[in-house]
mmCIF file with all atom_site columns, C-alpha atoms in Angstrom:
data_model
loop_
_atom_site.group_PDB
_atom_site.id
_atom_site.type_symbol
_atom_site.label_atom_id
_atom_site.label_alt_id
_atom_site.label_comp_id
_atom_site.label_asym_id
_atom_site.label_entity_id
_atom_site.label_seq_id
_atom_site.pdbx_PDB_ins_code
_atom_site.Cartn_x
_atom_site.Cartn_y
_atom_site.Cartn_z
_atom_site.occupancy
_atom_site.B_iso_or_equiv
_atom_site.pdbx_formal_charge
_atom_site.auth_seq_id
_atom_site.auth_comp_id
_atom_site.auth_asym_id
_atom_site.auth_atom_id
_atom_site.pdbx_PDB_model_num
ATOM 1   C CA . UNK Y 1 1   ? -0.101  0.032   -0.048 1.00 64.00 ? 67  UNK Y CA 1
ATOM 2   C CA . UNK Y 1 2   ? 1.577   2.835   -0.858 1.00 81.00 ? 68  UNK Y CA 1
ATOM 3   C CA . UNK Y 1 3   ? 0.488   6.329   -0.456 1.00 94.00 ? 69  UNK Y CA 1
ATOM 4   C CA . UNK Y 1 4   ? 1.294   9.269   -2.445 1.00 94.00 ? 70  UNK Y CA 1
ATOM 5   C CA . UNK Y 1 5   ? 3.788   12.236  -1.172 1.00 96.00 ? 71  UNK Y CA 1
ATOM 6   C CA . UNK Y 1 6   ? 1.702   15.215  -0.108 1.00 96.00 ? 72  UNK Y CA 1
ATOM 7   C CA . UNK Y 1 7   ? -1.465  13.428  0.496  1.00 97.00 ? 73  UNK Y CA 1
ATOM 8   C CA . UNK Y 1 8   ? -3.235  13.191  3.803  1.00 97.00 ? 74  UNK Y CA 1
ATOM 9   C CA . UNK Y 1 9   ? -3.099  10.512  6.612  1.00 97.00 ? 75  UNK Y CA 1
ATOM 10  C CA . UNK Y 1 10  ? -4.988  10.765  9.888  1.00 97.00 ? 76  UNK Y CA 1
ATOM 11  C CA . UNK Y 1 11  ? -3.235  8.790   12.629 1.00 98.00 ? 77  UNK Y CA 1
ATOM 12  C CA . UNK Y 1 12  ? -5.735  7.839   14.809 1.00 96.00 ? 78  UNK Y CA 1
ATOM 13  C CA . UNK Y 1 13  ? -5.217  6.076   18.473 1.00 94.00 ? 79  UNK Y CA 1
ATOM 14  C CA . UNK Y 1 14  ? -7.971  4.139   19.774 1.00 92.00 ? 80  UNK Y CA 1
ATOM 15  C CA . UNK Y 1 15  ? -8.559  2.480   23.256 1.00 84.00 ? 81  UNK Y CA 1
ATOM 16  C CA . UNK Y 1 16  ? -10.906 -0.400  23.060 1.00 74.00 ? 82  UNK Y CA 1
ATOM 17  C CA . UNK Y 1 17  ? -13.255 0.662   20.179 1.00 77.00 ? 83  UNK Y CA 1
ATOM 18  C CA . UNK Y 1 18  ? -13.375 4.304   21.059 1.00 80.00 ? 84  UNK Y CA 1
ATOM 19  C CA . UNK Y 1 19  ? -11.286 6.863   19.334 1.00 87.00 ? 85  UNK Y CA 1
ATOM 20  C CA . UNK Y 1 20  ? -9.250  9.123   22.012 1.00 86.00 ? 86  UNK Y CA 1
ATOM 21  C CA . UNK Y 1 21  ? -6.841  11.106  19.464 1.00 92.00 ? 87  UNK Y CA 1
ATOM 22  C CA . UNK Y 1 22  ? -6.627  11.965  15.898 1.00 96.00 ? 88  UNK Y CA 1
ATOM 23  C CA . UNK Y 1 23  ? -3.831  13.521  14.008 1.00 97.00 ? 89  UNK Y CA 1
ATOM 24  C CA . UNK Y 1 24  ? -4.117  14.668  10.785 1.00 98.00 ? 90  UNK Y CA 1
ATOM 25  C CA . UNK Y 1 25  ? -0.500  14.462  8.966  1.00 98.00 ? 91  UNK Y CA 1
ATOM 26  C CA . UNK Y 1 26  ? 1.003   14.815  5.261  1.00 98.00 ? 92  UNK Y CA 1
ATOM 27  C CA . UNK Y 1 27  ? 2.631   11.646  3.649  1.00 98.00 ? 93  UNK Y CA 1
ATOM 28  C CA . UNK Y 1 28  ? 6.545   12.647  2.716  1.00 98.00 ? 94  UNK Y CA 1
ATOM 29  C CA . UNK Y 1 29  ? 7.596   9.344   1.594  1.00 97.00 ? 95  UNK Y CA 1
ATOM 30  C CA . UNK Y 1 30  ? 7.723   5.703   1.795  1.00 94.00 ? 96  UNK Y CA 1
ATOM 31  C CA . UNK Y 1 31  ? 10.609  3.188   1.712  1.00 91.00 ? 97  UNK Y CA 1
ATOM 32  C CA . UNK Y 1 32  ? 11.977  -0.056  3.369  1.00 91.00 ? 98  UNK Y CA 1
ATOM 33  C CA . UNK Y 1 33  ? 11.784  1.519   6.775  1.00 93.00 ? 99  UNK Y CA 1
ATOM 34  C CA . UNK Y 1 34  ? 8.241   2.389   6.695  1.00 96.00 ? 100 UNK Y CA 1
ATOM 35  C CA . UNK Y 1 35  ? 5.707   5.263   5.924  1.00 98.00 ? 101 UNK Y CA 1
ATOM 36  C CA . UNK Y 1 36  ? 7.075   8.830   6.727  1.00 98.00 ? 102 UNK Y CA 1
ATOM 37  C CA . UNK Y 1 37  ? 4.727   11.421  7.932  1.00 98.00 ? 103 UNK Y CA 1
ATOM 38  C CA . UNK Y 1 38  ? 4.984   15.031  9.053  1.00 98.00 ? 104 UNK Y CA 1
ATOM 39  C CA . UNK Y 1 39  ? 2.801   16.738  11.565 1.00 98.00 ? 105 UNK Y CA 1
ATOM 40  C CA . UNK Y 1 40  ? 3.086   20.486  11.193 1.00 97.00 ? 106 UNK Y CA 1
ATOM 41  C CA . UNK Y 1 41  ? 3.021   22.742  14.045 1.00 96.00 ? 107 UNK Y CA 1
ATOM 42  C CA . UNK Y 1 42  ? -0.488  24.403  14.176 1.00 96.00 ? 108 UNK Y CA 1
ATOM 43  C CA . UNK Y 1 43  ? -2.421  21.591  12.758 1.00 97.00 ? 109 UNK Y CA 1
ATOM 44  C CA . UNK Y 1 44  ? -5.758  20.782  14.303 1.00 96.00 ? 110 UNK Y CA 1
ATOM 45  C CA . UNK Y 1 45  ? -5.908  17.760  16.001 1.00 95.00 ? 111 UNK Y CA 1
ATOM 46  C CA . UNK Y 1 46  ? -8.575  15.982  18.457 1.00 93.00 ? 112 UNK Y CA 1
ATOM 47  C CA . UNK Y 1 47  ? -7.358  14.818  21.841 1.00 88.00 ? 113 UNK Y CA 1
ATOM 48  C CA . UNK Y 1 48  ? -9.246  12.661  24.435 1.00 82.00 ? 114 UNK Y CA 1
ATOM 49  C CA . UNK Y 1 49  ? -9.735  14.609  27.662 1.00 78.00 ? 115 UNK Y CA 1
ATOM 50  C CA . UNK Y 1 50  ? -11.337 13.596  30.812 1.00 76.00 ? 116 UNK Y CA 1
ATOM 51  C CA . UNK Y 1 51  ? -15.024 14.853  30.633 1.00 75.00 ? 117 UNK Y CA 1
ATOM 52  C CA . UNK Y 1 52  ? -15.390 16.817  33.811 1.00 75.00 ? 118 UNK Y CA 1
ATOM 53  C CA . UNK Y 1 53  ? -12.350 18.987  32.983 1.00 72.00 ? 119 UNK Y CA 1
ATOM 54  C CA . UNK Y 1 54  ? -9.843  17.765  35.392 1.00 71.00 ? 120 UNK Y CA 1
ATOM 55  C CA . UNK Y 1 55  ? -6.478  16.603  34.424 1.00 69.00 ? 121 UNK Y CA 1
ATOM 56  C CA . UNK Y 1 56  ? -4.300  13.302  34.737 1.00 66.00 ? 122 UNK Y CA 1
ATOM 57  C CA . UNK Y 1 57  ? -2.567  15.265  37.405 1.00 70.00 ? 123 UNK Y CA 1
ATOM 58  C CA . UNK Y 1 58  ? -5.495  16.161  39.442 1.00 70.00 ? 124 UNK Y CA 1
ATOM 59  C CA . UNK Y 1 59  ? -6.874  12.758  39.454 1.00 74.00 ? 125 UNK Y CA 1
ATOM 60  C CA . UNK Y 1 60  ? -3.999  10.120  39.176 1.00 73.00 ? 126 UNK Y CA 1
ATOM 61  C CA . UNK Y 1 61  ? -3.219  7.984   36.275 1.00 80.00 ? 127 UNK Y CA 1
ATOM 62  C CA . UNK Y 1 62  ? -5.435  4.970   37.539 1.00 77.00 ? 128 UNK Y CA 1
ATOM 63  C CA . UNK Y 1 63  ? -8.567  7.103   37.811 1.00 71.00 ? 129 UNK Y CA 1
ATOM 64  C CA . UNK Y 1 64  ? -8.012  9.205   34.706 1.00 77.00 ? 130 UNK Y CA 1
ATOM 65  C CA . UNK Y 1 65  ? -7.976  5.589   32.857 1.00 79.00 ? 131 UNK Y CA 1
ATOM 66  C CA . UNK Y 1 66  ? -11.384 4.603   34.214 1.00 77.00 ? 132 UNK Y CA 1
ATOM 67  C CA . UNK Y 1 67  ? -13.252 8.161   34.015 1.00 75.00 ? 133 UNK Y CA 1
ATOM 68  C CA . UNK Y 1 68  ? -15.423 9.040   31.007 1.00 76.00 ? 134 UNK Y CA 1
ATOM 69  C CA . UNK Y 1 69  ? -13.544 11.222  28.414 1.00 78.00 ? 135 UNK Y CA 1
ATOM 70  C CA . UNK Y 1 70  ? -14.425 13.491  25.786 1.00 81.00 ? 136 UNK Y CA 1
ATOM 71  C CA . UNK Y 1 71  ? -12.624 14.619  22.436 1.00 86.00 ? 137 UNK Y CA 1
ATOM 72  C CA . UNK Y 1 72  ? -11.901 17.997  22.087 1.00 88.00 ? 138 UNK Y CA 1
ATOM 73  C CA . UNK Y 1 73  ? -10.643 20.033  19.254 1.00 91.00 ? 139 UNK Y CA 1
ATOM 74  C CA . UNK Y 1 74  ? -6.780  21.483  19.920 1.00 92.00 ? 140 UNK Y CA 1
ATOM 75  C CA . UNK Y 1 75  ? -3.735  22.632  17.807 1.00 94.00 ? 141 UNK Y CA 1
ATOM 76  C CA . UNK Y 1 76  ? -0.606  20.646  17.605 1.00 95.00 ? 142 UNK Y CA 1
ATOM 77  C CA . UNK Y 1 77  ? 1.883   22.810  19.447 1.00 91.00 ? 143 UNK Y CA 1
ATOM 78  C CA . UNK Y 1 78  ? 5.438   23.466  18.283 1.00 89.00 ? 144 UNK Y CA 1
ATOM 79  C CA . UNK Y 1 79  ? 7.518   23.341  15.003 1.00 91.00 ? 145 UNK Y CA 1
ATOM 80  C CA . UNK Y 1 80  ? 6.143   19.636  13.958 1.00 96.00 ? 146 UNK Y CA 1
ATOM 81  C CA . UNK Y 1 81  ? 7.490   16.638  13.890 1.00 98.00 ? 147 UNK Y CA 1
ATOM 82  C CA . UNK Y 1 82  ? 8.138   13.597  11.635 1.00 98.00 ? 148 UNK Y CA 1
ATOM 83  C CA . UNK Y 1 83  ? 6.645   10.425  12.442 1.00 98.00 ? 149 UNK Y CA 1
ATOM 84  C CA . UNK Y 1 84  ? 7.789   6.745   10.991 1.00 98.00 ? 150 UNK Y CA 1
ATOM 85  C CA . UNK Y 1 85  ? 5.123   4.260   11.101 1.00 98.00 ? 151 UNK Y CA 1
ATOM 86  C CA . UNK Y 1 86  ? 7.210   0.908   10.048 1.00 97.00 ? 152 UNK Y CA 1
ATOM 87  C CA . UNK Y 1 87  ? 5.954   -2.104  8.065  1.00 93.00 ? 153 UNK Y CA 1
ATOM 88  C CA . UNK Y 1 88  ? 5.394   -4.359  10.803 1.00 93.00 ? 154 UNK Y CA 1
ATOM 89  C CA . UNK Y 1 89  ? 6.188   -3.268  14.270 1.00 96.00 ? 155 UNK Y CA 1
ATOM 90  C CA . UNK Y 1 90  ? 4.884   -2.338  17.886 1.00 97.00 ? 156 UNK Y CA 1
ATOM 91  C CA . UNK Y 1 91  ? 6.550   1.114   18.047 1.00 98.00 ? 157 UNK Y CA 1
ATOM 92  C CA . UNK Y 1 92  ? 6.498   4.404   15.867 1.00 98.00 ? 158 UNK Y CA 1
ATOM 93  C CA . UNK Y 1 93  ? 9.482   6.815   15.864 1.00 98.00 ? 159 UNK Y CA 1
ATOM 94  C CA . UNK Y 1 94  ? 9.170   10.514  16.167 1.00 98.00 ? 160 UNK Y CA 1
ATOM 95  C CA . UNK Y 1 95  ? 11.908  13.163  15.033 1.00 98.00 ? 161 UNK Y CA 1
ATOM 96  C CA . UNK Y 1 96  ? 11.548  16.307  17.185 1.00 98.00 ? 162 UNK Y CA 1
ATOM 97  C CA . UNK Y 1 97  ? 12.944  19.720  15.743 1.00 97.00 ? 163 UNK Y CA 1
ATOM 98  C CA . UNK Y 1 98  ? 13.742  22.962  17.857 1.00 96.00 ? 164 UNK Y CA 1
ATOM 99  C CA . UNK Y 1 99  ? 12.410  26.490  16.869 1.00 93.00 ? 165 UNK Y CA 1
ATOM 100 C CA . UNK Y 1 100 ? 15.034  26.832  14.840 1.00 93.00 ? 166 UNK Y CA 1
ATOM 101 C CA . UNK Y 1 101 ? 14.771  23.601  12.924 1.00 93.00 ? 167 UNK Y CA 1
ATOM 102 C CA . UNK Y 1 102 ? 17.664  21.591  14.200 1.00 96.00 ? 168 UNK Y CA 1
ATOM 103 C CA . UNK Y 1 103 ? 17.333  18.037  15.420 1.00 98.00 ? 169 UNK Y CA 1
ATOM 104 C CA . UNK Y 1 104 ? 16.408  17.557  18.955 1.00 98.00 ? 170 UNK Y CA 1
ATOM 105 C CA . UNK Y 1 105 ? 16.147  13.941  19.403 1.00 98.00 ? 171 UNK Y CA 1
ATOM 106 C CA . UNK Y 1 106 ? 13.863  10.914  18.737 1.00 98.00 ? 172 UNK Y CA 1
ATOM 107 C CA . UNK Y 1 107 ? 10.948  9.780   20.554 1.00 98.00 ? 173 UNK Y CA 1
ATOM 108 C CA . UNK Y 1 108 ? 10.059  5.866   20.413 1.00 98.00 ? 174 UNK Y CA 1
ATOM 109 C CA . UNK Y 1 109 ? 6.339   5.693   21.006 1.00 98.00 ? 175 UNK Y CA 1
ATOM 110 C CA . UNK Y 1 110 ? 5.310   2.312   21.871 1.00 98.00 ? 176 UNK Y CA 1
ATOM 111 C CA . UNK Y 1 111 ? 1.889   1.235   20.338 1.00 97.00 ? 177 UNK Y CA 1
ATOM 112 C CA . UNK Y 1 112 ? 0.032   -1.490  19.120 1.00 96.00 ? 178 UNK Y CA 1
ATOM 113 C CA . UNK Y 1 113 ? 0.675   -2.778  15.483 1.00 96.00 ? 179 UNK Y CA 1
ATOM 114 C CA . UNK Y 1 114 ? -0.327  -0.078  13.286 1.00 97.00 ? 180 UNK Y CA 1
ATOM 115 C CA . UNK Y 1 115 ? -3.481  -1.004  10.712 1.00 96.00 ? 181 UNK Y CA 1
ATOM 116 C CA . UNK Y 1 116 ? -3.483  1.069   7.859  1.00 96.00 ? 182 UNK Y CA 1
ATOM 117 C CA . UNK Y 1 117 ? -6.791  1.360   5.914  1.00 95.00 ? 183 UNK Y CA 1
ATOM 118 C CA . UNK Y 1 118 ? -8.884  3.712   3.606  1.00 95.00 ? 184 UNK Y CA 1
ATOM 119 C CA . UNK Y 1 119 ? -12.569 4.704   4.395  1.00 93.00 ? 185 UNK Y CA 1
ATOM 120 C CA . UNK Y 1 120 ? -14.427 6.943   2.380  1.00 91.00 ? 186 UNK Y CA 1
ATOM 121 C CA . UNK Y 1 121 ? -11.456 7.864   0.227  1.00 92.00 ? 187 UNK Y CA 1
ATOM 122 C CA . UNK Y 1 122 ? -9.499  8.733   3.682  1.00 94.00 ? 188 UNK Y CA 1
ATOM 123 C CA . UNK Y 1 123 ? -6.163  7.465   4.652  1.00 96.00 ? 189 UNK Y CA 1
ATOM 124 C CA . UNK Y 1 124 ? -6.100  6.458   8.119  1.00 96.00 ? 190 UNK Y CA 1
ATOM 125 C CA . UNK Y 1 125 ? -3.343  4.720   10.360 1.00 97.00 ? 191 UNK Y CA 1
ATOM 126 C CA . UNK Y 1 126 ? -4.910  3.160   13.363 1.00 97.00 ? 192 UNK Y CA 1
ATOM 127 C CA . UNK Y 1 127 ? -2.964  1.982   16.654 1.00 97.00 ? 193 UNK Y CA 1
ATOM 128 C CA . UNK Y 1 128 ? -3.405  2.022   20.701 1.00 95.00 ? 194 UNK Y CA 1
ATOM 129 C CA . UNK Y 1 129 ? -0.701  3.783   22.593 1.00 95.00 ? 195 UNK Y CA 1
ATOM 130 C CA . UNK Y 1 130 ? 1.151   1.542   25.158 1.00 97.00 ? 196 UNK Y CA 1
ATOM 131 C CA . UNK Y 1 131 ? 2.243   4.646   27.804 1.00 95.00 ? 197 UNK Y CA 1
ATOM 132 C CA . UNK Y 1 132 ? 5.699   3.297   27.908 1.00 97.00 ? 198 UNK Y CA 1
ATOM 133 C CA . UNK Y 1 133 ? 7.896   5.204   25.448 1.00 98.00 ? 199 UNK Y CA 1
ATOM 134 C CA . UNK Y 1 134 ? 11.945  5.625   24.794 1.00 98.00 ? 200 UNK Y CA 1
ATOM 135 C CA . UNK Y 1 135 ? 13.931  9.247   24.523 1.00 98.00 ? 201 UNK Y CA 1
ATOM 136 C CA . UNK Y 1 136 ? 16.494  9.305   22.410 1.00 98.00 ? 202 UNK Y CA 1
ATOM 137 C CA . UNK Y 1 137 ? 19.235  12.037  22.205 1.00 98.00 ? 203 UNK Y CA 1
ATOM 138 C CA . UNK Y 1 138 ? 20.915  13.038  18.947 1.00 98.00 ? 204 UNK Y CA 1
ATOM 139 C CA . UNK Y 1 139 ? 23.814  10.888  20.122 1.00 98.00 ? 205 UNK Y CA 1
ATOM 140 C CA . UNK Y 1 140 ? 21.814  7.723   20.356 1.00 98.00 ? 206 UNK Y CA 1
ATOM 141 C CA . UNK Y 1 141 ? 21.778  7.784   24.253 1.00 98.00 ? 207 UNK Y CA 1
ATOM 142 C CA . UNK Y 1 142 ? 18.542  6.796   25.444 1.00 98.00 ? 208 UNK Y CA 1
ATOM 143 C CA . UNK Y 1 143 ? 16.147  6.569   28.462 1.00 98.00 ? 209 UNK Y CA 1
ATOM 144 C CA . UNK Y 1 144 ? 13.086  5.149   29.327 1.00 98.00 ? 210 UNK Y CA 1
ATOM 145 C CA . UNK Y 1 145 ? 9.950   7.589   29.685 1.00 97.00 ? 211 UNK Y CA 1
ATOM 146 C CA . UNK Y 1 146 ? 6.452   7.013   31.707 1.00 95.00 ? 212 UNK Y CA 1
ATOM 147 C CA . UNK Y 1 147 ? 7.694   4.035   33.095 1.00 97.00 ? 213 UNK Y CA 1
ATOM 148 C CA . UNK Y 1 148 ? 5.370   4.461   36.292 1.00 94.00 ? 214 UNK Y CA 1
ATOM 149 C CA . UNK Y 1 149 ? 2.335   5.242   34.226 1.00 93.00 ? 215 UNK Y CA 1
ATOM 150 C CA . UNK Y 1 150 ? 2.670   2.023   32.113 1.00 96.00 ? 216 UNK Y CA 1
ATOM 151 C CA . UNK Y 1 151 ? 2.970   -0.137  35.422 1.00 96.00 ? 217 UNK Y CA 1
ATOM 152 C CA . UNK Y 1 152 ? 0.052   1.696   36.879 1.00 93.00 ? 218 UNK Y CA 1
ATOM 153 C CA . UNK Y 1 153 ? -2.198  1.105   33.839 1.00 94.00 ? 219 UNK Y CA 1
ATOM 154 C CA . UNK Y 1 154 ? -0.880  -2.700  33.582 1.00 96.00 ? 220 UNK Y CA 1
ATOM 155 C CA . UNK Y 1 155 ? -4.238  -4.874  34.216 1.00 95.00 ? 221 UNK Y CA 1
ATOM 156 C CA . UNK Y 1 156 ? -6.531  -2.030  34.048 1.00 92.00 ? 222 UNK Y CA 1
ATOM 157 C CA . UNK Y 1 157 ? -10.021 -2.935  31.950 1.00 89.00 ? 223 UNK Y CA 1
ATOM 158 C CA . UNK Y 1 158 ? -9.292  -2.261  28.544 1.00 88.00 ? 224 UNK Y CA 1
ATOM 159 C CA . UNK Y 1 159 ? -5.415  -1.921  28.404 1.00 93.00 ? 225 UNK Y CA 1
ATOM 160 C CA . UNK Y 1 160 ? -3.285  -4.669  28.323 1.00 94.00 ? 226 UNK Y CA 1
ATOM 161 C CA . UNK Y 1 161 ? -2.378  -7.285  31.021 1.00 97.00 ? 227 UNK Y CA 1
ATOM 162 C CA . UNK Y 1 162 ? 0.647   -8.327  32.853 1.00 98.00 ? 228 UNK Y CA 1
ATOM 163 C CA . UNK Y 1 163 ? 1.223   -11.208 30.614 1.00 98.00 ? 229 UNK Y CA 1
ATOM 164 C CA . UNK Y 1 164 ? 1.579   -8.702  27.479 1.00 97.00 ? 230 UNK Y CA 1
ATOM 165 C CA . UNK Y 1 165 ? 3.641   -6.230  29.440 1.00 98.00 ? 231 UNK Y CA 1
ATOM 166 C CA . UNK Y 1 166 ? 7.068   -7.971  28.792 1.00 98.00 ? 232 UNK Y CA 1
ATOM 167 C CA . UNK Y 1 167 ? 6.154   -7.603  24.909 1.00 97.00 ? 233 UNK Y CA 1
ATOM 168 C CA . UNK Y 1 168 ? 5.072   -3.984  24.825 1.00 98.00 ? 234 UNK Y CA 1
ATOM 169 C CA . UNK Y 1 169 ? 8.853   -3.406  26.626 1.00 98.00 ? 235 UNK Y CA 1
ATOM 170 C CA . UNK Y 1 170 ? 10.620  -5.975  24.272 1.00 98.00 ? 236 UNK Y CA 1
ATOM 171 C CA . UNK Y 1 171 ? 9.299   -3.532  21.432 1.00 98.00 ? 237 UNK Y CA 1
ATOM 172 C CA . UNK Y 1 172 ? 11.260  -0.547  23.182 1.00 98.00 ? 238 UNK Y CA 1
ATOM 173 C CA . UNK Y 1 173 ? 14.318  -2.811  23.589 1.00 98.00 ? 239 UNK Y CA 1
ATOM 174 C CA . UNK Y 1 174 ? 14.248  -3.705  19.723 1.00 97.00 ? 240 UNK Y CA 1
ATOM 175 C CA . UNK Y 1 175 ? 14.335  0.171   18.930 1.00 98.00 ? 241 UNK Y CA 1
ATOM 176 C CA . UNK Y 1 176 ? 17.174  0.587   21.555 1.00 98.00 ? 242 UNK Y CA 1
ATOM 177 C CA . UNK Y 1 177 ? 19.076  -2.089  19.936 1.00 98.00 ? 243 UNK Y CA 1
ATOM 178 C CA . UNK Y 1 178 ? 18.776  -0.566  16.358 1.00 98.00 ? 244 UNK Y CA 1
ATOM 179 C CA . UNK Y 1 179 ? 19.728  3.020   18.106 1.00 98.00 ? 245 UNK Y CA 1
ATOM 180 C CA . UNK Y 1 180 ? 22.974  1.707   20.042 1.00 98.00 ? 246 UNK Y CA 1
ATOM 181 C CA . UNK Y 1 181 ? 24.104  -0.181  16.466 1.00 98.00 ? 247 UNK Y CA 1
ATOM 182 C CA . UNK Y 1 182 ? 23.318  2.955   14.475 1.00 98.00 ? 248 UNK Y CA 1
ATOM 183 C CA . UNK Y 1 183 ? 21.084  1.184   12.206 1.00 97.00 ? 249 UNK Y CA 1
ATOM 184 C CA . UNK Y 1 184 ? 18.253  2.693   10.042 1.00 96.00 ? 250 UNK Y CA 1
ATOM 185 C CA . UNK Y 1 185 ? 16.113  4.852   10.971 1.00 97.00 ? 251 UNK Y CA 1
ATOM 186 C CA . UNK Y 1 186 ? 18.848  5.839   13.464 1.00 98.00 ? 252 UNK Y CA 1
ATOM 187 C CA . UNK Y 1 187 ? 21.758  6.419   10.595 1.00 97.00 ? 253 UNK Y CA 1
ATOM 188 C CA . UNK Y 1 188 ? 21.049  10.489  10.638 1.00 96.00 ? 254 UNK Y CA 1
ATOM 189 C CA . UNK Y 1 189 ? 18.055  10.472  7.810  1.00 97.00 ? 255 UNK Y CA 1
ATOM 190 C CA . UNK Y 1 190 ? 15.814  13.264  8.139  1.00 97.00 ? 256 UNK Y CA 1
ATOM 191 C CA . UNK Y 1 191 ? 17.601  14.738  10.890 1.00 98.00 ? 257 UNK Y CA 1
ATOM 192 C CA . UNK Y 1 192 ? 17.808  17.714  8.897  1.00 97.00 ? 258 UNK Y CA 1
ATOM 193 C CA . UNK Y 1 193 ? 14.106  17.383  7.235  1.00 97.00 ? 259 UNK Y CA 1
ATOM 194 C CA . UNK Y 1 194 ? 12.143  20.753  5.943  1.00 96.00 ? 260 UNK Y CA 1
ATOM 195 C CA . UNK Y 1 195 ? 8.505   20.476  4.957  1.00 96.00 ? 261 UNK Y CA 1
ATOM 196 C CA . UNK Y 1 196 ? 7.819   21.358  1.521  1.00 95.00 ? 262 UNK Y CA 1
ATOM 197 C CA . UNK Y 1 197 ? 5.995   24.956  1.783  1.00 93.00 ? 263 UNK Y CA 1
ATOM 198 C CA . UNK Y 1 198 ? 3.620   24.304  -0.567 1.00 94.00 ? 264 UNK Y CA 1
ATOM 199 C CA . UNK Y 1 199 ? 2.033   21.628  1.754  1.00 95.00 ? 265 UNK Y CA 1
ATOM 200 C CA . UNK Y 1 200 ? -1.066  23.134  3.425  1.00 95.00 ? 266 UNK Y CA 1
ATOM 201 C CA . UNK Y 1 201 ? -2.141  22.118  7.069  1.00 95.00 ? 267 UNK Y CA 1
ATOM 202 C CA . UNK Y 1 202 ? -4.307  19.258  6.755  1.00 95.00 ? 268 UNK Y CA 1
ATOM 203 C CA . UNK Y 1 203 ? -7.403  19.146  8.440  1.00 93.00 ? 269 UNK Y CA 1
ATOM 204 C CA . UNK Y 1 204 ? -9.483  16.391  9.976  1.00 93.00 ? 270 UNK Y CA 1
ATOM 205 C CA . UNK Y 1 205 ? -12.412 14.975  7.702  1.00 92.00 ? 271 UNK Y CA 1
ATOM 206 C CA . UNK Y 1 206 ? -16.002 15.318  8.973  1.00 88.00 ? 272 UNK Y CA 1
ATOM 207 C CA . UNK Y 1 207 ? -16.445 11.729  9.729  1.00 86.00 ? 273 UNK Y CA 1
ATOM 208 C CA . UNK Y 1 208 ? -12.881 11.100  10.900 1.00 88.00 ? 274 UNK Y CA 1
ATOM 209 C CA . UNK Y 1 209 ? -14.158 8.542   13.765 1.00 83.00 ? 275 UNK Y CA 1
ATOM 210 C CA . UNK Y 1 210 ? -15.524 6.270   11.069 1.00 76.00 ? 276 UNK Y CA 1
ATOM 211 C CA . UNK Y 1 211 ? -14.766 2.665   11.442 1.00 68.00 ? 277 UNK Y CA 1
#
């Protein structure tokens, strides 16, 4: 499934059958490492927030996972990120950039294996976030992120089980192995990326939550 450079892809994160985030992106390219997407600063996105207006910090990770949520429009802040969707892995890799365009580092987002689909002519990448992540400095040194949240969510209804948790961590360990060896995608590619100035900000289609 090759998607054309410059076309729109909506990345959706689900928990169960319910979407809790939708990120409109633009296709940069696709090669053997995966589908590369650009999420521009200022892009209109949708994120799931607690329905009563409180934050995770207010109620704690466990309570926030069980309380009702509502989908609210926001804008993606910052200079924009590149997002690599590999052909068959349980992670995506994000390139972060500073305000001056210089490369800040990679963020390994551990998530369910992505499903690509087209619904009513709209291209989607669907997945579910698995909380645990890995941050990589430009020199490829690394650190785990959100380990406490990952532990708190393990075993809760609608999340991963204790038996599945080691498999999620193993996805991060595979990323770490790639980084330590300087293998693609940690071989310097895309660290000097600049988006095509002709690309418009993508928007969410009216029925972005369609199955």
